[in-house]
Amino acid sequence: MSPENTLGPLEADIMQVVWKRQMATVQDVFETLSAERSIAYNTVMTVMSRLAQKGILHRQKQGRAYVYSPTTTKAEVAKSMLQYVVDKIFGGSRAPVFSHLLEDKSLSDDELAYLKSIIEEKKRED
């Protein structure tokens, strides 16, 4: 994912709604987001149109409205965005990212155990 395809905060919030629904109109997303915060319908429409231009959403006309669906999974976008951060912020080194995660005092025991299991699995693969 190139820099222009990374998601900003509002784009990420919109994508969360679309990923959950799998198909959504601007009205669907607007109603969901406006229940949580003040946001203009035109803002949602503009951002969804940009996400379609970026190729992250597919847009299809149905009647008078467009119906949007994701072209990629949440996991694929997260992986791509994380790789972008690793490359641009950490010069391609993954170790500092893990270090930051492990030093996070808010990690639960379950999350720490999960990270440990991933590391152990990776060690077995090598």
mmCIF file with all atom_site columns, C-alpha atoms in Angstrom:
data_model
loop_
_atom_site.group_PDB
_atom_site.id
_atom_site.type_symbol
_atom_site.label_atom_id
_atom_site.label_alt_id
_atom_site.label_comp_id
_atom_site.label_asym_id
_atom_site.label_entity_id
_atom_site.label_seq_id
_atom_site.pdbx_PDB_ins_code
_atom_site.Cartn_x
_atom_site.Cartn_y
_atom_site.Cartn_z
_atom_site.occupancy
_atom_site.B_iso_or_equiv
_atom_site.pdbx_formal_charge
_atom_site.auth_seq_id
_atom_site.auth_comp_id
_atom_site.auth_asym_id
_atom_site.auth_atom_id
_atom_site.pdbx_PDB_model_num
ATOM 1   C CA . MET A 1 1   ? 0.000   0.000   0.000  1.00 0.00 ? 1   MET A CA 1
ATOM 2   C CA . SER A 1 2   ? 1.489   3.311   -1.019 1.00 0.00 ? 2   SER A CA 1
ATOM 3   C CA . PRO A 1 3   ? 1.208   6.467   1.127  1.00 0.00 ? 3   PRO A CA 1
ATOM 4   C CA . GLU A 1 4   ? -1.828  7.660   -0.811 1.00 0.00 ? 4   GLU A CA 1
ATOM 5   C CA . ASN A 1 5   ? -3.577  4.378   0.017  1.00 0.00 ? 5   ASN A CA 1
ATOM 6   C CA . THR A 1 6   ? -3.001  4.451   3.764  1.00 0.00 ? 6   THR A CA 1
ATOM 7   C CA . LEU A 1 7   ? -6.097  5.231   5.796  1.00 0.00 ? 7   LEU A CA 1
ATOM 8   C CA . GLY A 1 8   ? -6.593  8.376   7.795  1.00 0.00 ? 8   GLY A CA 1
ATOM 9   C CA . PRO A 1 9   ? -8.738  8.302   10.958 1.00 0.00 ? 9   PRO A CA 1
ATOM 10  C CA . LEU A 1 10  ? -12.050 9.100   9.231  1.00 0.00 ? 10  LEU A CA 1
ATOM 11  C CA . GLU A 1 11  ? -11.280 6.734   6.363  1.00 0.00 ? 11  GLU A CA 1
ATOM 12  C CA . ALA A 1 12  ? -10.555 3.987   8.896  1.00 0.00 ? 12  ALA A CA 1
ATOM 13  C CA . ASP A 1 13  ? -13.842 4.662   10.705 1.00 0.00 ? 13  ASP A CA 1
ATOM 14  C CA . ILE A 1 14  ? -15.743 4.500   7.421  1.00 0.00 ? 14  ILE A CA 1
ATOM 15  C CA . MET A 1 15  ? -13.989 1.288   6.435  1.00 0.00 ? 15  MET A CA 1
ATOM 16  C CA . GLN A 1 16  ? -14.885 -0.278  9.795  1.00 0.00 ? 16  GLN A CA 1
ATOM 17  C CA . VAL A 1 17  ? -18.547 0.291   8.986  1.00 0.00 ? 17  VAL A CA 1
ATOM 18  C CA . VAL A 1 18  ? -18.226 -1.038  5.429  1.00 0.00 ? 18  VAL A CA 1
ATOM 19  C CA . TRP A 1 19  ? -16.204 -4.096  6.523  1.00 0.00 ? 19  TRP A CA 1
ATOM 20  C CA . LYS A 1 20  ? -18.837 -4.900  9.139  1.00 0.00 ? 20  LYS A CA 1
ATOM 21  C CA . ARG A 1 21  ? -21.750 -4.517  6.724  1.00 0.00 ? 21  ARG A CA 1
ATOM 22  C CA . GLN A 1 22  ? -19.930 -5.784  3.583  1.00 0.00 ? 22  GLN A CA 1
ATOM 23  C CA . MET A 1 23  ? -22.161 -3.492  1.489  1.00 0.00 ? 23  MET A CA 1
ATOM 24  C CA . ALA A 1 24  ? -23.159 0.024   2.468  1.00 0.00 ? 24  ALA A CA 1
ATOM 25  C CA . THR A 1 25  ? -24.502 3.242   1.045  1.00 0.00 ? 25  THR A CA 1
ATOM 26  C CA . VAL A 1 26  ? -23.292 6.674   2.104  1.00 0.00 ? 26  VAL A CA 1
ATOM 27  C CA . GLN A 1 27  ? -26.531 6.955   4.082  1.00 0.00 ? 27  GLN A CA 1
ATOM 28  C CA . ASP A 1 28  ? -25.775 3.705   5.960  1.00 0.00 ? 28  ASP A CA 1
ATOM 29  C CA . VAL A 1 29  ? -22.307 4.885   6.918  1.00 0.00 ? 29  VAL A CA 1
ATOM 30  C CA . PHE A 1 30  ? -23.514 8.401   7.760  1.00 0.00 ? 30  PHE A CA 1
ATOM 31  C CA . GLU A 1 31  ? -26.216 7.055   10.101 1.00 0.00 ? 31  GLU A CA 1
ATOM 32  C CA . THR A 1 32  ? -23.721 4.798   11.883 1.00 0.00 ? 32  THR A CA 1
ATOM 33  C CA . LEU A 1 33  ? -21.056 7.464   12.297 1.00 0.00 ? 33  LEU A CA 1
ATOM 34  C CA . SER A 1 34  ? -23.440 10.308  13.164 1.00 0.00 ? 34  SER A CA 1
ATOM 35  C CA . ALA A 1 35  ? -24.737 8.249   16.093 1.00 0.00 ? 35  ALA A CA 1
ATOM 36  C CA . GLU A 1 36  ? -21.210 8.463   17.540 1.00 0.00 ? 36  GLU A CA 1
ATOM 37  C CA . ARG A 1 37  ? -20.154 11.983  16.552 1.00 0.00 ? 37  ARG A CA 1
ATOM 38  C CA . SER A 1 38  ? -21.046 15.103  14.643 1.00 0.00 ? 38  SER A CA 1
ATOM 39  C CA . ILE A 1 39  ? -20.316 14.585  10.964 1.00 0.00 ? 39  ILE A CA 1
ATOM 40  C CA . ALA A 1 40  ? -21.745 15.942  7.717  1.00 0.00 ? 40  ALA A CA 1
ATOM 41  C CA . TYR A 1 41  ? -23.328 13.671  5.125  1.00 0.00 ? 41  TYR A CA 1
ATOM 42  C CA . ASN A 1 42  ? -21.275 15.384  2.395  1.00 0.00 ? 42  ASN A CA 1
ATOM 43  C CA . THR A 1 43  ? -18.070 14.617  4.296  1.00 0.00 ? 43  THR A CA 1
ATOM 44  C CA . VAL A 1 44  ? -18.915 10.907  4.388  1.00 0.00 ? 44  VAL A CA 1
ATOM 45  C CA . MET A 1 45  ? -19.853 10.983  0.697  1.00 0.00 ? 45  MET A CA 1
ATOM 46  C CA . THR A 1 46  ? -16.588 12.721  -0.270 1.00 0.00 ? 46  THR A CA 1
ATOM 47  C CA . VAL A 1 47  ? -14.410 10.350  1.746  1.00 0.00 ? 47  VAL A CA 1
ATOM 48  C CA . MET A 1 48  ? -16.187 7.251   0.415  1.00 0.00 ? 48  MET A CA 1
ATOM 49  C CA . SER A 1 49  ? -15.782 8.548   -3.132 1.00 0.00 ? 49  SER A CA 1
ATOM 50  C CA . ARG A 1 50  ? -12.043 9.041   -2.496 1.00 0.00 ? 50  ARG A CA 1
ATOM 51  C CA . LEU A 1 51  ? -11.765 5.521   -1.065 1.00 0.00 ? 51  LEU A CA 1
ATOM 52  C CA . ALA A 1 52  ? -13.347 4.235   -4.279 1.00 0.00 ? 52  ALA A CA 1
ATOM 53  C CA . GLN A 1 53  ? -10.849 6.276   -6.341 1.00 0.00 ? 53  GLN A CA 1
ATOM 54  C CA . LYS A 1 54  ? -8.008  4.750   -4.294 1.00 0.00 ? 54  LYS A CA 1
ATOM 55  C CA . GLY A 1 55  ? -9.393  1.289   -5.075 1.00 0.00 ? 55  GLY A CA 1
ATOM 56  C CA . ILE A 1 56  ? -10.142 0.440   -1.447 1.00 0.00 ? 56  ILE A CA 1
ATOM 57  C CA . LEU A 1 57  ? -13.905 0.490   -2.036 1.00 0.00 ? 57  LEU A CA 1
ATOM 58  C CA . HIS A 1 58  ? -15.869 -0.751  -5.038 1.00 0.00 ? 58  HIS A CA 1
ATOM 59  C CA . ARG A 1 59  ? -18.777 1.498   -6.020 1.00 0.00 ? 59  ARG A CA 1
ATOM 60  C CA . GLN A 1 60  ? -21.832 0.315   -7.913 1.00 0.00 ? 60  GLN A CA 1
ATOM 61  C CA . LYS A 1 61  ? -24.901 2.342   -8.813 1.00 0.00 ? 61  LYS A CA 1
ATOM 62  C CA . GLN A 1 62  ? -28.186 0.888   -7.526 1.00 0.00 ? 62  GLN A CA 1
ATOM 63  C CA . GLY A 1 63  ? -31.137 3.090   -8.273 1.00 0.00 ? 63  GLY A CA 1
ATOM 64  C CA . ARG A 1 64  ? -30.300 6.628   -7.201 1.00 0.00 ? 64  ARG A CA 1
ATOM 65  C CA . ALA A 1 65  ? -27.567 5.652   -4.748 1.00 0.00 ? 65  ALA A CA 1
ATOM 66  C CA . TYR A 1 66  ? -24.168 4.053   -4.910 1.00 0.00 ? 66  TYR A CA 1
ATOM 67  C CA . VAL A 1 67  ? -23.542 0.884   -2.940 1.00 0.00 ? 67  VAL A CA 1
ATOM 68  C CA . TYR A 1 68  ? -19.997 0.455   -1.711 1.00 0.00 ? 68  TYR A CA 1
ATOM 69  C CA . SER A 1 69  ? -18.207 -2.774  -0.861 1.00 0.00 ? 69  SER A CA 1
ATOM 70  C CA . PRO A 1 70  ? -14.633 -3.388  0.294  1.00 0.00 ? 70  PRO A CA 1
ATOM 71  C CA . THR A 1 71  ? -12.074 -4.520  -2.256 1.00 0.00 ? 71  THR A CA 1
ATOM 72  C CA . THR A 1 72  ? -9.678  -5.696  0.433  1.00 0.00 ? 72  THR A CA 1
ATOM 73  C CA . THR A 1 73  ? -9.856  -7.138  3.931  1.00 0.00 ? 73  THR A CA 1
ATOM 74  C CA . LYS A 1 74  ? -9.173  -5.348  7.167  1.00 0.00 ? 74  LYS A CA 1
ATOM 75  C CA . ALA A 1 75  ? -6.175  -7.643  7.736  1.00 0.00 ? 75  ALA A CA 1
ATOM 76  C CA . GLU A 1 76  ? -4.689  -6.808  4.326  1.00 0.00 ? 76  GLU A CA 1
ATOM 77  C CA . VAL A 1 77  ? -5.025  -3.066  4.916  1.00 0.00 ? 77  VAL A CA 1
ATOM 78  C CA . ALA A 1 78  ? -3.614  -3.346  8.447  1.00 0.00 ? 78  ALA A CA 1
ATOM 79  C CA . LYS A 1 79  ? -0.638  -5.369  7.232  1.00 0.00 ? 79  LYS A CA 1
ATOM 80  C CA . SER A 1 80  ? 0.069   -2.929  4.435  1.00 0.00 ? 80  SER A CA 1
ATOM 81  C CA . MET A 1 81  ? -0.252  0.128   6.681  1.00 0.00 ? 81  MET A CA 1
ATOM 82  C CA . LEU A 1 82  ? 1.973   -1.444  9.324  1.00 0.00 ? 82  LEU A CA 1
ATOM 83  C CA . GLN A 1 83  ? 4.595   -2.254  6.684  1.00 0.00 ? 83  GLN A CA 1
ATOM 84  C CA . TYR A 1 84  ? 4.475   1.368   5.566  1.00 0.00 ? 84  TYR A CA 1
ATOM 85  C CA . VAL A 1 85  ? 5.080   2.541   9.161  1.00 0.00 ? 85  VAL A CA 1
ATOM 86  C CA . VAL A 1 86  ? 7.895   0.006   9.663  1.00 0.00 ? 86  VAL A CA 1
ATOM 87  C CA . ASP A 1 87  ? 9.573   1.187   6.462  1.00 0.00 ? 87  ASP A CA 1
ATOM 88  C CA . LYS A 1 88  ? 9.094   4.934   6.923  1.00 0.00 ? 88  LYS A CA 1
ATOM 89  C CA . ILE A 1 89  ? 9.393   5.325   10.705 1.00 0.00 ? 89  ILE A CA 1
ATOM 90  C CA . PHE A 1 90  ? 11.662  2.441   11.676 1.00 0.00 ? 90  PHE A CA 1
ATOM 91  C CA . GLY A 1 91  ? 13.774  2.178   8.513  1.00 0.00 ? 91  GLY A CA 1
ATOM 92  C CA . GLY A 1 92  ? 12.479  -1.324  7.783  1.00 0.00 ? 92  GLY A CA 1
ATOM 93  C CA . SER A 1 93  ? 13.402  -2.766  11.194 1.00 0.00 ? 93  SER A CA 1
ATOM 94  C CA . ARG A 1 94  ? 10.582  -4.670  12.872 1.00 0.00 ? 94  ARG A CA 1
ATOM 95  C CA . ALA A 1 95  ? 12.277  -5.119  16.262 1.00 0.00 ? 95  ALA A CA 1
ATOM 96  C CA . PRO A 1 96  ? 11.418  -1.608  17.548 1.00 0.00 ? 96  PRO A CA 1
ATOM 97  C CA . VAL A 1 97  ? 7.761   -2.202  16.703 1.00 0.00 ? 97  VAL A CA 1
ATOM 98  C CA . PHE A 1 98  ? 7.695   -5.367  18.813 1.00 0.00 ? 98  PHE A CA 1
ATOM 99  C CA . SER A 1 99  ? 9.596   -3.587  21.553 1.00 0.00 ? 99  SER A CA 1
ATOM 100 C CA . HIS A 1 100 ? 6.976   -0.826  21.665 1.00 0.00 ? 100 HIS A CA 1
ATOM 101 C CA . LEU A 1 101 ? 4.189   -3.389  21.784 1.00 0.00 ? 101 LEU A CA 1
ATOM 102 C CA . LEU A 1 102 ? 5.791   -5.403  24.565 1.00 0.00 ? 102 LEU A CA 1
ATOM 103 C CA . GLU A 1 103 ? 6.555   -2.313  26.647 1.00 0.00 ? 103 GLU A CA 1
ATOM 104 C CA . ASP A 1 104 ? 2.915   -1.212  26.489 1.00 0.00 ? 104 ASP A CA 1
ATOM 105 C CA . LYS A 1 105 ? 1.597   -1.447  30.038 1.00 0.00 ? 105 LYS A CA 1
ATOM 106 C CA . SER A 1 106 ? -2.001  -1.752  28.822 1.00 0.00 ? 106 SER A CA 1
ATOM 107 C CA . LEU A 1 107 ? -1.420  -5.161  27.191 1.00 0.00 ? 107 LEU A CA 1
ATOM 108 C CA . SER A 1 108 ? -3.481  -7.862  28.838 1.00 0.00 ? 108 SER A CA 1
ATOM 109 C CA . ASP A 1 109 ? -2.038  -11.205 29.871 1.00 0.00 ? 109 ASP A CA 1
ATOM 110 C CA . ASP A 1 110 ? -3.975  -12.792 26.999 1.00 0.00 ? 110 ASP A CA 1
ATOM 111 C CA . GLU A 1 111 ? -2.449  -10.370 24.493 1.00 0.00 ? 111 GLU A CA 1
ATOM 112 C CA . LEU A 1 112 ? 1.055   -11.010 25.846 1.00 0.00 ? 112 LEU A CA 1
ATOM 113 C CA . ALA A 1 113 ? 0.479   -14.763 25.670 1.00 0.00 ? 113 ALA A CA 1
ATOM 114 C CA . TYR A 1 114 ? -0.718  -14.397 22.084 1.00 0.00 ? 114 TYR A CA 1
ATOM 115 C CA . LEU A 1 115 ? 2.404   -12.458 21.101 1.00 0.00 ? 115 LEU A CA 1
ATOM 116 C CA . LYS A 1 116 ? 4.579   -15.044 22.832 1.00 0.00 ? 116 LYS A CA 1
ATOM 117 C CA . SER A 1 117 ? 2.839   -17.871 20.960 1.00 0.00 ? 117 SER A CA 1
ATOM 118 C CA . ILE A 1 118 ? 3.457   -16.137 17.634 1.00 0.00 ? 118 ILE A CA 1
ATOM 119 C CA . ILE A 1 119 ? 7.157   -15.746 18.461 1.00 0.00 ? 119 ILE A CA 1
ATOM 120 C CA . GLU A 1 120 ? 7.413   -19.394 19.530 1.00 0.00 ? 120 GLU A CA 1
ATOM 121 C CA . GLU A 1 121 ? 5.677   -20.551 16.352 1.00 0.00 ? 121 GLU A CA 1
ATOM 122 C CA . LYS A 1 122 ? 8.017   -18.456 14.233 1.00 0.00 ? 122 LYS A CA 1
ATOM 123 C CA . LYS A 1 123 ? 11.039  -19.944 16.005 1.00 0.00 ? 123 LYS A CA 1
ATOM 124 C CA . ARG A 1 124 ? 9.750   -23.484 15.259 1.00 0.00 ? 124 ARG A CA 1
ATOM 125 C CA . GLU A 1 125 ? 9.352   -22.611 11.556 1.00 0.00 ? 125 GLU A CA 1
ATOM 126 C CA . ASP A 1 126 ? 13.001  -21.544 11.252 1.00 0.00 ? 126 ASP A CA 1
#
